[in-house]
PDB file of C-alpha atoms in Angstrom:
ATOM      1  CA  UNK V1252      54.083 108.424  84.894  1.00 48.00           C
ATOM      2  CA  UNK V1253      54.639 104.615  85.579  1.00 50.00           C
ATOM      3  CA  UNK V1254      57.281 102.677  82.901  1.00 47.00           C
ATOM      4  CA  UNK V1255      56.937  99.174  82.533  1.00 59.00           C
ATOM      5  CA  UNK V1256      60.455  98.903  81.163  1.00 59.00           C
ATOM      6  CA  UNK V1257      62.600  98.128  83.668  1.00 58.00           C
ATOM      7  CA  UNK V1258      65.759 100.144  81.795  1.00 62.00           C
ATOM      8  CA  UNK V1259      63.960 103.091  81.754  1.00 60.00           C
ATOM      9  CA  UNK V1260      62.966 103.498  85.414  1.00 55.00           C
ATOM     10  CA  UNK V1261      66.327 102.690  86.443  1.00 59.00           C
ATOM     11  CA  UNK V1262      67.672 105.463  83.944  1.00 61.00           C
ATOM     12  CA  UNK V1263      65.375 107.685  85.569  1.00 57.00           C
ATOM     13  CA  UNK V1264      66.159 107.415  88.714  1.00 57.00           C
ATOM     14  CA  UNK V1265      69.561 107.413  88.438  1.00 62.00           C
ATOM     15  CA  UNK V1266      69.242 110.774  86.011  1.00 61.00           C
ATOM     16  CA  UNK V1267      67.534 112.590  89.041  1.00 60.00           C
ATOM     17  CA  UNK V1268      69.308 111.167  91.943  1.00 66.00           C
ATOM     18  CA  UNK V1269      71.856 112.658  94.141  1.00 67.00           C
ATOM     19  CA  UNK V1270      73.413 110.080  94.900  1.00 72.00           C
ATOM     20  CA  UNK V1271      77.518 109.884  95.192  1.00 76.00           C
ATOM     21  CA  UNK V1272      79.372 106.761  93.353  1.00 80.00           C
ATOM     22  CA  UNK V1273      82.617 106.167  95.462  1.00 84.00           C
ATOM     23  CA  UNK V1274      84.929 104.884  93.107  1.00 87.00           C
ATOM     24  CA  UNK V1275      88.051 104.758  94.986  1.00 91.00           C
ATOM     25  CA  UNK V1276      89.232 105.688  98.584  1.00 91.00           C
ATOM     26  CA  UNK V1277      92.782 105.511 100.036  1.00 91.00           C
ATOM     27  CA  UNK V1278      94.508 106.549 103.103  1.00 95.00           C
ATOM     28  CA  UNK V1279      97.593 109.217 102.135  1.00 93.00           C
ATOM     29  CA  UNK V1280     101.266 107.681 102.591  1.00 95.00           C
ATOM     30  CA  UNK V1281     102.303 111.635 102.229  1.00 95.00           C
ATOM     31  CA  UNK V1282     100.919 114.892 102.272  1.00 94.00           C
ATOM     32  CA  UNK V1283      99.594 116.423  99.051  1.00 89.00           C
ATOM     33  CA  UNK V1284     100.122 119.810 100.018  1.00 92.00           C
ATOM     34  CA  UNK V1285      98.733 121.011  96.769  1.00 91.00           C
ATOM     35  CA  UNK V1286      95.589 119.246  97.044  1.00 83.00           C
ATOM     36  CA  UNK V1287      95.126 120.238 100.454  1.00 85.00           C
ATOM     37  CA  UNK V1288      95.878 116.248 101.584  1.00 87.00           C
ATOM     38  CA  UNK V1289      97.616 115.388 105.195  1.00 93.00           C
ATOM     39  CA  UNK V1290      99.811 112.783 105.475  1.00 96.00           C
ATOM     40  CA  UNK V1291      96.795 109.849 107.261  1.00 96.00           C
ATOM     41  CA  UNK V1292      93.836 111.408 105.562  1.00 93.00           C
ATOM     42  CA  UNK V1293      91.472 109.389 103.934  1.00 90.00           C
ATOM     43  CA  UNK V1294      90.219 110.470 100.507  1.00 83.00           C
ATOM     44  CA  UNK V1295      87.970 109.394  98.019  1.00 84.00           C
ATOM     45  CA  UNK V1296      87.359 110.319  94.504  1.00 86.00           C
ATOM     46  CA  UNK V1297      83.606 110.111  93.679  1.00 83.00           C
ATOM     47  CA  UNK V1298      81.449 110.814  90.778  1.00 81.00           C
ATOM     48  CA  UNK V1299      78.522 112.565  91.113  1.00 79.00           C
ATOM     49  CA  UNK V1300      75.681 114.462  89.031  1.00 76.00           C
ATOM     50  CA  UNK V1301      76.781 117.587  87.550  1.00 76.00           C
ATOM     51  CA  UNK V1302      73.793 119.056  90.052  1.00 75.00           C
ATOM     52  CA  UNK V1303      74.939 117.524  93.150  1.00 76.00           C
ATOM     53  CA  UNK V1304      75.348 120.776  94.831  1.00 80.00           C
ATOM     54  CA  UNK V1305      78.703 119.796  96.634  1.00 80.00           C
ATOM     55  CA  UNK V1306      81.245 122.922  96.733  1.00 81.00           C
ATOM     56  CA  UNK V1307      84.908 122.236  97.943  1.00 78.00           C
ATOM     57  CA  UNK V1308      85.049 122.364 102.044  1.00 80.00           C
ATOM     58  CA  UNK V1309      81.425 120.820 102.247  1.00 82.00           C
ATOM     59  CA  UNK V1310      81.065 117.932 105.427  1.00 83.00           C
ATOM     60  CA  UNK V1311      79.327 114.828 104.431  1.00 79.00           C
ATOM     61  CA  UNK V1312      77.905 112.786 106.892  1.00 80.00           C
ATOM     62  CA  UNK V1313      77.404 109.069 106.296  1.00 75.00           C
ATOM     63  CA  UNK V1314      74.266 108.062 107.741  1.00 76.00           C
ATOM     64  CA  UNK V1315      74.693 103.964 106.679  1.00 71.00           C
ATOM     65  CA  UNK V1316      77.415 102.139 104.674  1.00 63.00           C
TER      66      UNK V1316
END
């Protein structure tokens, strides 16, 4: 099904996408033991779909930026 509206499309495709919004990303001044952060690491916080099928411990790979 092809929408003419522009809104809609882009609603669409952002409902089924799997896509990952970075919203922030810092480098850690000090570990975080209870969050499992190092003291150097590099973390983001993201939003995602509630399907995006990420579990804790999963490697992303960043094929462009």
């Amino acid at each position: 099904m092809f929408y003419k509206d522009i809104s809609i499309r882009g609603a669409l495709a952002k409902e089924h996408s799997r896509a990952l919004e970075i919203l922030e990303s810092n480098i850690a001044e000090e570990a975080i033991p209870d969050a499992g952060i190092k003291k150097g690491d590099l973390f983001l916080k993201m939003r995602a779909p509630s399907r995006h099928g990420l579990n804790v411990g999963d490697e992303l790979a960043l094929d462009k930026l």
